[in-house]
Amino acid sequence: MTESTTWKLNTSNLGKFEEFKRLFAHHGATLAPSHVDVREIDADPIRVIAHKASQLGENILVEDTSLEIEGASIGIHVRWLLDHLPEYAGRKADWTALLAFRQGNTIFIYKGSISGKIVEPRGTSGFGFDPVFLPNGALSTLAESKPDRFNARAQAVDSLIKGNVWTTHPVIEKWEGQWQRDAHS
């Protein structure tokens, strides 16, 4: 991949798109929006991102975020559990952002990960769990300040631009398992 590449990111979250657009611009790359509603499977993060990328055309980026909290079962179900995250204040947490795209029958996956802890909500910017996530070494939650060095999405974009594939996965044509909305309806 070259830095002058124009990428498409499939997301319905405008805040997320704007954040990624800024991150790609740091590398001289441009980002265009795509919005195809993709139903998400209930599985481990690698299969979730691989399935999302499998449902789109080639070279269309998808992103998925997971949050691992010490002693809790959050993972890929962050959006359904946002209101409950302050209950885990004081616990260690890892935020992982995966970016992926399809080429032929292969899904290429890039990773960014930040360790920190869950705190009482602070700050008003950002989205999702930003108000309750305090990265290790930071004095501010992600909703108070989100410098790229404490941003898992920035790390994932950096890996993508540099061609540092974290892992690959075969295309998932058909899913027989559970779906995320079914699991949390």
PDB file of N, CA and C in Angstrom, residues 45-130:
ATOM      1  N   PRO A  45     -13.065 -11.567  18.158  1.00  0.00           N
ATOM      2  CA  PRO A  45     -12.807 -10.374  17.337  1.00  0.00           C
ATOM      3  C   PRO A  45     -12.254 -10.657  15.939  1.00  0.00           C
ATOM      4  N   ILE A  46     -11.416 -11.652  15.777  1.00  0.00           N
ATOM      5  CA  ILE A  46     -10.847 -11.934  14.450  1.00  0.00           C
ATOM      6  C   ILE A  46     -11.935 -12.395  13.486  1.00  0.00           C
ATOM      7  N   ARG A  47     -12.798 -13.297  13.932  1.00  0.00           N
ATOM      8  CA  ARG A  47     -13.868 -13.755  13.045  1.00  0.00           C
ATOM      9  C   ARG A  47     -14.899 -12.646  12.790  1.00  0.00           C
ATOM     10  N   VAL A  48     -15.154 -11.795  13.791  1.00  0.00           N
ATOM     11  CA  VAL A  48     -16.099 -10.688  13.586  1.00  0.00           C
ATOM     12  C   VAL A  48     -15.590  -9.765  12.482  1.00  0.00           C
ATOM     13  N   ILE A  49     -14.331  -9.340  12.578  1.00  0.00           N
ATOM     14  CA  ILE A  49     -13.792  -8.413  11.569  1.00  0.00           C
ATOM     15  C   ILE A  49     -13.660  -9.097  10.205  1.00  0.00           C
ATOM     16  N   ALA A  50     -13.287 -10.375  10.202  1.00  0.00           N
ATOM     17  CA  ALA A  50     -13.168 -11.113   8.940  1.00  0.00           C
ATOM     18  C   ALA A  50     -14.533 -11.252   8.272  1.00  0.00           C
ATOM     19  N   HIS A  51     -15.565 -11.518   9.056  1.00  0.00           N
ATOM     20  CA  HIS A  51     -16.904 -11.644   8.486  1.00  0.00           C
ATOM     21  C   HIS A  51     -17.373 -10.304   7.910  1.00  0.00           C
ATOM     22  N   LYS A  52     -17.146  -9.214   8.656  1.00  0.00           N
ATOM     23  CA  LYS A  52     -17.554  -7.894   8.163  1.00  0.00           C
ATOM     24  C   LYS A  52     -16.872  -7.592   6.823  1.00  0.00           C
ATOM     25  N   ALA A  53     -15.572  -7.815   6.750  1.00  0.00           N
ATOM     26  CA  ALA A  53     -14.836  -7.548   5.505  1.00  0.00           C
ATOM     27  C   ALA A  53     -15.279  -8.479   4.387  1.00  0.00           C
ATOM     28  N   SER A  54     -15.670  -9.702   4.732  1.00  0.00           N
ATOM     29  CA  SER A  54     -16.114 -10.684   3.737  1.00  0.00           C
ATOM     30  C   SER A  54     -17.399 -10.259   3.043  1.00  0.00           C
ATOM     31  N   GLN A  55     -18.204  -9.415   3.705  1.00  0.00           N
ATOM     32  CA  GLN A  55     -19.506  -9.027   3.175  1.00  0.00           C
ATOM     33  C   GLN A  55     -19.420  -7.861   2.196  1.00  0.00           C
ATOM     34  N   LEU A  56     -18.245  -7.272   2.047  1.00  0.00           N
ATOM     35  CA  LEU A  56     -18.074  -6.095   1.196  1.00  0.00           C
ATOM     36  C   LEU A  56     -17.158  -6.415   0.019  1.00  0.00           C
ATOM     37  N   GLY A  57     -17.055  -5.477  -0.875  1.00  0.00           N
ATOM     38  CA  GLY A  57     -16.158  -5.635  -2.013  1.00  0.00           C
ATOM     39  C   GLY A  57     -14.702  -5.528  -1.591  1.00  0.00           C
ATOM     40  N   GLU A  58     -13.828  -5.749  -2.541  1.00  0.00           N
ATOM     41  CA  GLU A  58     -12.396  -5.700  -2.252  1.00  0.00           C
ATOM     42  C   GLU A  58     -11.953  -4.298  -1.857  1.00  0.00           C
ATOM     43  N   ASN A  59     -10.974  -4.257  -0.966  1.00  0.00           N
ATOM     44  CA  ASN A  59     -10.303  -3.032  -0.530  1.00  0.00           C
ATOM     45  C   ASN A  59     -11.215  -2.016   0.168  1.00  0.00           C
ATOM     46  N   ILE A  60     -12.342  -2.460   0.712  1.00  0.00           N
ATOM     47  CA  ILE A  60     -13.182  -1.589   1.526  1.00  0.00           C
ATOM     48  C   ILE A  60     -12.880  -1.921   2.979  1.00  0.00           C
ATOM     49  N   LEU A  61     -12.393  -0.928   3.704  1.00  0.00           N
ATOM     50  CA  LEU A  61     -12.003  -1.135   5.093  1.00  0.00           C
ATOM     51  C   LEU A  61     -13.207  -1.254   6.010  1.00  0.00           C
ATOM     52  N   VAL A  62     -13.065  -2.117   7.002  1.00  0.00           N
ATOM     53  CA  VAL A  62     -14.012  -2.196   8.107  1.00  0.00           C
ATOM     54  C   VAL A  62     -13.202  -2.102   9.382  1.00  0.00           C
ATOM     55  N   GLU A  63     -13.845  -1.627  10.436  1.00  0.00           N
ATOM     56  CA  GLU A  63     -13.180  -1.499  11.735  1.00  0.00           C
ATOM     57  C   GLU A  63     -14.052  -2.175  12.769  1.00  0.00           C
ATOM     58  N   ASP A  64     -13.415  -2.764  13.763  1.00  0.00           N
ATOM     59  CA  ASP A  64     -14.157  -3.294  14.891  1.00  0.00           C
ATOM     60  C   ASP A  64     -13.336  -3.052  16.144  1.00  0.00           C
ATOM     61  N   THR A  65     -14.030  -2.714  17.194  1.00  0.00           N
ATOM     62  CA  THR A  65     -13.399  -2.394  18.455  1.00  0.00           C
ATOM     63  C   THR A  65     -13.823  -3.403  19.503  1.00  0.00           C
ATOM     64  N   SER A  66     -12.863  -3.807  20.319  1.00  0.00           N
ATOM     65  CA  SER A  66     -13.204  -4.642  21.465  1.00  0.00           C
ATOM     66  C   SER A  66     -12.553  -4.041  22.703  1.00  0.00           C
ATOM     67  N   LEU A  67     -13.150  -4.337  23.835  1.00  0.00           N
ATOM     68  CA  LEU A  67     -12.660  -3.839  25.110  1.00  0.00           C
ATOM     69  C   LEU A  67     -12.633  -5.007  26.083  1.00  0.00           C
ATOM     70  N   GLU A  68     -11.438  -5.382  26.465  1.00  0.00           N
ATOM     71  CA  GLU A  68     -11.273  -6.464  27.442  1.00  0.00           C
ATOM     72  C   GLU A  68     -11.071  -5.823  28.803  1.00  0.00           C
ATOM     73  N   ILE A  69     -11.938  -6.159  29.737  1.00  0.00           N
ATOM     74  CA  ILE A  69     -11.869  -5.607  31.092  1.00  0.00           C
ATOM     75  C   ILE A  69     -11.627  -6.757  32.056  1.00  0.00           C
ATOM     76  N   GLU A  70     -10.662  -6.567  32.920  1.00  0.00           N
ATOM     77  CA  GLU A  70     -10.308  -7.566  33.920  1.00  0.00           C
ATOM     78  C   GLU A  70     -11.566  -8.036  34.669  1.00  0.00           C
ATOM     79  N   GLY A  71     -11.819  -9.348  34.605  1.00  0.00           N
ATOM     80  CA  GLY A  71     -12.932  -9.931  35.330  1.00  0.00           C
ATOM     81  C   GLY A  71     -14.302  -9.685  34.735  1.00  0.00           C
ATOM     82  N   ALA A  72     -14.367  -9.214  33.491  1.00  0.00           N
ATOM     83  CA  ALA A  72     -15.654  -8.926  32.854  1.00  0.00           C
ATOM     84  C   ALA A  72     -15.699  -9.553  31.466  1.00  0.00           C
ATOM     85  N   SER A  73     -16.880  -9.730  30.955  1.00  0.00           N
ATOM     86  CA  SER A  73     -17.060 -10.282  29.619  1.00  0.00           C
ATOM     87  C   SER A  73     -17.667  -9.199  28.725  1.00  0.00           C
ATOM     88  N   ILE A  74     -16.816  -8.304  28.228  1.00  0.00           N
ATOM     89  CA  ILE A  74     -17.265  -7.200  27.374  1.00  0.00           C
ATOM     90  C   ILE A  74     -16.902  -7.512  25.920  1.00  0.00           C
ATOM     91  N   GLY A  75     -15.597  -7.572  25.647  1.00  0.00           N
ATOM     92  CA  GLY A  75     -15.104  -7.910  24.311  1.00  0.00           C
ATOM     93  C   GLY A  75     -15.734  -7.078  23.219  1.00  0.00           C
ATOM     94  N   ILE A  76     -16.321  -7.771  22.231  1.00  0.00           N
ATOM     95  CA  ILE A  76     -16.908  -7.118  21.062  1.00  0.00           C
ATOM     96  C   ILE A  76     -18.258  -6.481  21.354  1.00  0.00           C
ATOM     97  N   HIS A  77     -18.822  -6.717  22.545  1.00  0.00           N
ATOM     98  CA  HIS A  77     -20.170  -6.251  22.875  1.00  0.00           C
ATOM     99  C   HIS A  77     -20.186  -4.869  23.516  1.00  0.00           C
ATOM    100  N   VAL A  78     -19.185  -4.058  23.228  1.00  0.00           N
ATOM    101  CA  VAL A  78     -19.036  -2.743  23.851  1.00  0.00           C
ATOM    102  C   VAL A  78     -20.289  -1.888  23.689  1.00  0.00           C
ATOM    103  N   ARG A  79     -20.829  -1.801  22.489  1.00  0.00           N
ATOM    104  CA  ARG A  79     -21.940  -0.863  22.251  1.00  0.00           C
ATOM    105  C   ARG A  79     -23.188  -1.203  23.060  1.00  0.00           C
ATOM    106  N   TRP A  80     -23.383  -2.471  23.399  1.00  0.00           N
ATOM    107  CA  TRP A  80     -24.556  -2.852  24.177  1.00  0.00           C
ATOM    108  C   TRP A  80     -24.339  -2.675  25.674  1.00  0.00           C
ATOM    109  N   LEU A  81     -23.083  -2.512  26.072  1.00  0.00           N
ATOM    110  CA  LEU A  81     -22.763  -2.454  27.494  1.00  0.00           C
ATOM    111  C   LEU A  81     -22.219  -1.101  27.938  1.00  0.00           C
ATOM    112  N   LEU A  82     -22.270  -0.091  27.078  1.00  0.00           N
ATOM    113  CA  LEU A  82     -21.705   1.224  27.399  1.00  0.00           C
ATOM    114  C   LEU A  82     -22.234   1.796  28.709  1.00  0.00           C
ATOM    115  N   ASP A  83     -23.516   1.669  28.943  1.00  0.00           N
ATOM    116  CA  ASP A  83     -24.105   2.239  30.152  1.00  0.00           C
ATOM    117  C   ASP A  83     -23.618   1.556  31.431  1.00  0.00           C
ATOM    118  N   HIS A  84     -23.072   0.347  31.304  1.00  0.00           N
ATOM    119  CA  HIS A  84     -22.632  -0.409  32.476  1.00  0.00           C
ATOM    120  C   HIS A  84     -21.130  -0.317  32.742  1.00  0.00           C
ATOM    121  N   LEU A  85     -20.385   0.300  31.828  1.00  0.00           N
ATOM    122  CA  LEU A  85     -18.929   0.334  31.978  1.00  0.00           C
ATOM    123  C   LEU A  85     -18.451   1.022  33.259  1.00  0.00           C
ATOM    124  N   PRO A  86     -19.102   2.104  33.744  1.00  0.00           N
ATOM    125  CA  PRO A  86     -18.627   2.711  34.998  1.00  0.00           C
ATOM    126  C   PRO A  86     -18.635   1.746  36.195  1.00  0.00           C
ATOM    127  N   GLU A  87     -19.426   0.668  36.110  1.00  0.00           N
ATOM    128  CA  GLU A  87     -19.454  -0.331  37.178  1.00  0.00           C
ATOM    129  C   GLU A  87     -18.093  -1.017  37.344  1.00  0.00           C
ATOM    130  N   TYR A  88     -17.254  -0.941  36.322  1.00  0.00           N
ATOM    131  CA  TYR A  88     -15.947  -1.606  36.340  1.00  0.00           C
ATOM    132  C   TYR A  88     -14.805  -0.653  36.693  1.00  0.00           C
ATOM    133  N   ALA A  89     -15.122   0.518  37.224  1.00  0.00           N
ATOM    134  CA  ALA A  89     -14.099   1.515  37.574  1.00  0.00           C
ATOM    135  C   ALA A  89     -13.007   0.881  38.429  1.00  0.00           C
ATOM    136  N   GLY A  90     -11.756   1.181  38.066  1.00  0.00           N
ATOM    137  CA  GLY A  90     -10.595   0.666  38.773  1.00  0.00           C
ATOM    138  C   GLY A  90     -10.010  -0.596  38.167  1.00  0.00           C
ATOM    139  N   ARG A  91     -10.709  -1.217  37.245  1.00  0.00           N
ATOM    140  CA  ARG A  91     -10.208  -2.464  36.642  1.00  0.00           C
ATOM    141  C   ARG A  91      -9.331  -2.177  35.424  1.00  0.00           C
ATOM    142  N   LYS A  92      -8.345  -3.053  35.240  1.00  0.00           N
ATOM    143  CA  LYS A  92      -7.482  -2.967  34.058  1.00  0.00           C
ATOM    144  C   LYS A  92      -8.314  -3.258  32.814  1.00  0.00           C
ATOM    145  N   ALA A  93      -7.924  -2.619  31.702  1.00  0.00           N
ATOM    146  CA  ALA A  93      -8.649  -2.800  30.445  1.00  0.00           C
ATOM    147  C   ALA A  93      -7.692  -2.691  29.267  1.00  0.00           C
ATOM    148  N   ASP A  94      -8.035  -3.359  28.185  1.00  0.00           N
ATOM    149  CA  ASP A  94      -7.295  -3.274  26.930  1.00  0.00           C
ATOM    150  C   ASP A  94      -8.276  -2.940  25.817  1.00  0.00           C
ATOM    151  N   TRP A  95      -7.984  -1.848  25.112  1.00  0.00           N
ATOM    152  CA  TRP A  95      -8.782  -1.428  23.957  1.00  0.00           C
ATOM    153  C   TRP A  95      -8.052  -1.888  22.706  1.00  0.00           C
ATOM    154  N   THR A  96      -8.746  -2.666  21.891  1.00  0.00           N
ATOM    155  CA  THR A  96      -8.174  -3.137  20.638  1.00  0.00           C
ATOM    156  C   THR A  96      -9.032  -2.660  19.475  1.00  0.00           C
ATOM    157  N   ALA A  97      -8.379  -2.107  18.467  1.00  0.00           N
ATOM    158  CA  ALA A  97      -9.041  -1.705  17.223  1.00  0.00           C
ATOM    159  C   ALA A  97      -8.452  -2.548  16.101  1.00  0.00           C
ATOM    160  N   LEU A  98      -9.318  -3.200  15.352  1.00  0.00           N
ATOM    161  CA  LEU A  98      -8.897  -3.974  14.195  1.00  0.00           C
ATOM    162  C   LEU A  98      -9.425  -3.306  12.935  1.00  0.00           C
ATOM    163  N   LEU A  99      -8.575  -3.210  11.937  1.00  0.00           N
ATOM    164  CA  LEU A  99      -8.934  -2.741  10.597  1.00  0.00           C
ATOM    165  C   LEU A  99      -8.723  -3.915   9.654  1.00  0.00           C
ATOM    166  N   ALA A 100      -9.623  -4.082   8.706  1.00  0.00           N
ATOM    167  CA  ALA A 100      -9.469  -5.201   7.773  1.00  0.00           C
ATOM    168  C   ALA A 100     -10.055  -4.842   6.416  1.00  0.00           C
ATOM    169  N   PHE A 101      -9.574  -5.548   5.407  1.00  0.00           N
ATOM    170  CA  PHE A 101     -10.141  -5.442   4.068  1.00  0.00           C
ATOM    171  C   PHE A 101      -9.954  -6.768   3.356  1.00  0.00           C
ATOM    172  N   ARG A 102     -10.762  -6.947   2.338  1.00  0.00           N
ATOM    173  CA  ARG A 102     -10.751  -8.189   1.550  1.00  0.00           C
ATOM    174  C   ARG A 102      -9.984  -7.978   0.257  1.00  0.00           C
ATOM    175  N   GLN A 103      -9.159  -8.961  -0.078  1.00  0.00           N
ATOM    176  CA  GLN A 103      -8.537  -9.057  -1.402  1.00  0.00           C
ATOM    177  C   GLN A 103      -8.659 -10.513  -1.817  1.00  0.00           C
ATOM    178  N   GLY A 104      -9.429 -10.754  -2.864  1.00  0.00           N
ATOM    179  CA  GLY A 104      -9.666 -12.130  -3.288  1.00  0.00           C
ATOM    180  C   GLY A 104     -10.373 -12.901  -2.195  1.00  0.00           C
ATOM    181  N   ASN A 105      -9.809 -14.034  -1.810  1.00  0.00           N
ATOM    182  CA  ASN A 105     -10.398 -14.874  -0.770  1.00  0.00           C
ATOM    183  C   ASN A 105      -9.710 -14.713   0.575  1.00  0.00           C
ATOM    184  N   THR A 106      -8.955 -13.625   0.726  1.00  0.00           N
ATOM    185  CA  THR A 106      -8.207 -13.400   1.967  1.00  0.00           C
ATOM    186  C   THR A 106      -8.604 -12.080   2.594  1.00  0.00           C
ATOM    187  N   ILE A 107      -8.729 -12.100   3.918  1.00  0.00           N
ATOM    188  CA  ILE A 107      -8.980 -10.890   4.698  1.00  0.00           C
ATOM    189  C   ILE A 107      -7.666 -10.513   5.375  1.00  0.00           C
ATOM    190  N   PHE A 108      -7.207  -9.294   5.160  1.00  0.00           N
ATOM    191  CA  PHE A 108      -5.988  -8.783   5.778  1.00  0.00           C
ATOM    192  C   PHE A 108      -6.385  -7.946   6.987  1.00  0.00           C
ATOM    193  N   ILE A 109      -5.817  -8.267   8.146  1.00  0.00           N
ATOM    194  CA  ILE A 109      -6.214  -7.636   9.405  1.00  0.00           C
ATOM    195  C   ILE A 109      -5.026  -6.917  10.038  1.00  0.00           C
ATOM    196  N   TYR A 110      -5.280  -5.680  10.485  1.00  0.00           N
ATOM    197  CA  TYR A 110      -4.281  -4.823  11.123  1.00  0.00           C
ATOM    198  C   TYR A 110      -4.782  -4.476  12.516  1.00  0.00           C
ATOM    199  N   LYS A 111      -3.854  -4.364  13.462  1.00  0.00           N
ATOM    200  CA  LYS A 111      -4.252  -4.211  14.862  1.00  0.00           C
ATOM    201  C   LYS A 111      -3.586  -3.019  15.536  1.00  0.00           C
ATOM    202  N   GLY A 112      -4.347  -2.395  16.412  1.00  0.00           N
ATOM    203  CA  GLY A 112      -3.835  -1.402  17.343  1.00  0.00           C
ATOM    204  C   GLY A 112      -4.392  -1.742  18.716  1.00  0.00           C
ATOM    205  N   SER A 113      -3.592  -1.584  19.767  1.00  0.00           N
ATOM    206  CA  SER A 113      -4.067  -1.928  21.102  1.00  0.00           C
ATOM    207  C   SER A 113      -3.455  -0.998  22.141  1.00  0.00           C
ATOM    208  N   ILE A 114      -4.289  -0.569  23.089  1.00  0.00           N
ATOM    209  CA  ILE A 114      -3.869   0.328  24.165  1.00  0.00           C
ATOM    210  C   ILE A 114      -4.332  -0.276  25.488  1.00  0.00           C
ATOM    211  N   SER A 115      -3.443  -0.324  26.453  1.00  0.00           N
ATOM    212  CA  SER A 115      -3.791  -0.791  27.794  1.00  0.00           C
ATOM    213  C   SER A 115      -4.101   0.410  28.681  1.00  0.00           C
ATOM    214  N   GLY A 116      -4.970   0.197  29.650  1.00  0.00           N
ATOM    215  CA  GLY A 116      -5.342   1.254  30.573  1.00  0.00           C
ATOM    216  C   GLY A 116      -6.218   0.704  31.668  1.00  0.00           C
ATOM    217  N   LYS A 117      -7.123   1.571  32.147  1.00  0.00           N
ATOM    218  CA  LYS A 117      -8.076   1.119  33.152  1.00  0.00           C
ATOM    219  C   LYS A 117      -9.383   1.877  32.982  1.00  0.00           C
ATOM    220  N   ILE A 118     -10.420   1.322  33.569  1.00  0.00           N
ATOM    221  CA  ILE A 118     -11.738   1.943  33.542  1.00  0.00           C
ATOM    222  C   ILE A 118     -11.841   2.875  34.743  1.00  0.00           C
ATOM    223  N   VAL A 119     -12.350   4.081  34.503  1.00  0.00           N
ATOM    224  CA  VAL A 119     -12.506   5.092  35.547  1.00  0.00           C
ATOM    225  C   VAL A 119     -13.934   5.648  35.499  1.00  0.00           C
ATOM    226  N   GLU A 120     -14.280   6.444  36.489  1.00  0.00           N
ATOM    227  CA  GLU A 120     -15.567   7.146  36.451  1.00  0.00           C
ATOM    228  C   GLU A 120     -15.570   8.063  35.229  1.00  0.00           C
ATOM    229  N   PRO A 121     -16.714   8.249  34.573  1.00  0.00           N
ATOM    230  CA  PRO A 121     -16.770   9.065  33.351  1.00  0.00           C
ATOM    231  C   PRO A 121     -16.225  10.482  33.558  1.00  0.00           C
ATOM    232  N   ARG A 122     -15.359  10.889  32.591  1.00  0.00           N
ATOM    233  CA  ARG A 122     -14.791  12.246  32.577  1.00  0.00           C
ATOM    234  C   ARG A 122     -14.640  12.675  31.133  1.00  0.00           C
ATOM    235  N   GLY A 123     -14.994  13.927  30.859  1.00  0.00           N
ATOM    236  CA  GLY A 123     -14.816  14.477  29.515  1.00  0.00           C
ATOM    237  C   GLY A 123     -16.072  14.386  28.683  1.00  0.00           C
ATOM    238  N   THR A 124     -16.111  15.213  27.642  1.00  0.00           N
ATOM    239  CA  THR A 124     -17.312  15.296  26.807  1.00  0.00           C
ATOM    240  C   THR A 124     -17.054  15.059  25.325  1.00  0.00           C
ATOM    241  N   SER A 125     -15.802  14.921  24.920  1.00  0.00           N
ATOM    242  CA  SER A 125     -15.549  14.687  23.494  1.00  0.00           C
ATOM    243  C   SER A 125     -15.435  13.183  23.246  1.00  0.00           C
ATOM    244  N   GLY A 126     -15.254  12.845  21.994  1.00  0.00           N
ATOM    245  CA  GLY A 126     -15.134  11.432  21.654  1.00  0.00           C
ATOM    246  C   GLY A 126     -16.489  10.757  21.613  1.00  0.00           C
ATOM    247  N   PHE A 127     -16.471   9.430  21.673  1.00  0.00           N
ATOM    248  CA  PHE A 127     -17.697   8.650  21.599  1.00  0.00           C
ATOM    249  C   PHE A 127     -17.444   7.289  22.227  1.00  0.00           C
ATOM    250  N   GLY A 128     -18.487   6.513  22.378  1.00  0.00           N
ATOM    251  CA  GLY A 128     -18.350   5.173  22.934  1.00  0.00           C
ATOM    252  C   GLY A 128     -17.846   5.200  24.363  1.00  0.00           C
ATOM    253  N   PHE A 129     -16.805   4.419  24.627  1.00  0.00           N
ATOM    254  CA  PHE A 129     -16.271   4.299  25.989  1.00  0.00           C
ATOM    255  C   PHE A 129     -15.191   5.329  26.294  1.00  0.00           C
ATOM    256  N   ASP A 130     -14.964   6.306  25.422  1.00  0.00           N
ATOM    257  CA  ASP A 130     -13.920   7.308  25.643  1.00  0.00           C
ATOM    258  C   ASP A 130     -13.971   7.957  27.031  1.00  0.00           C
TER     259      ASP A 130
END
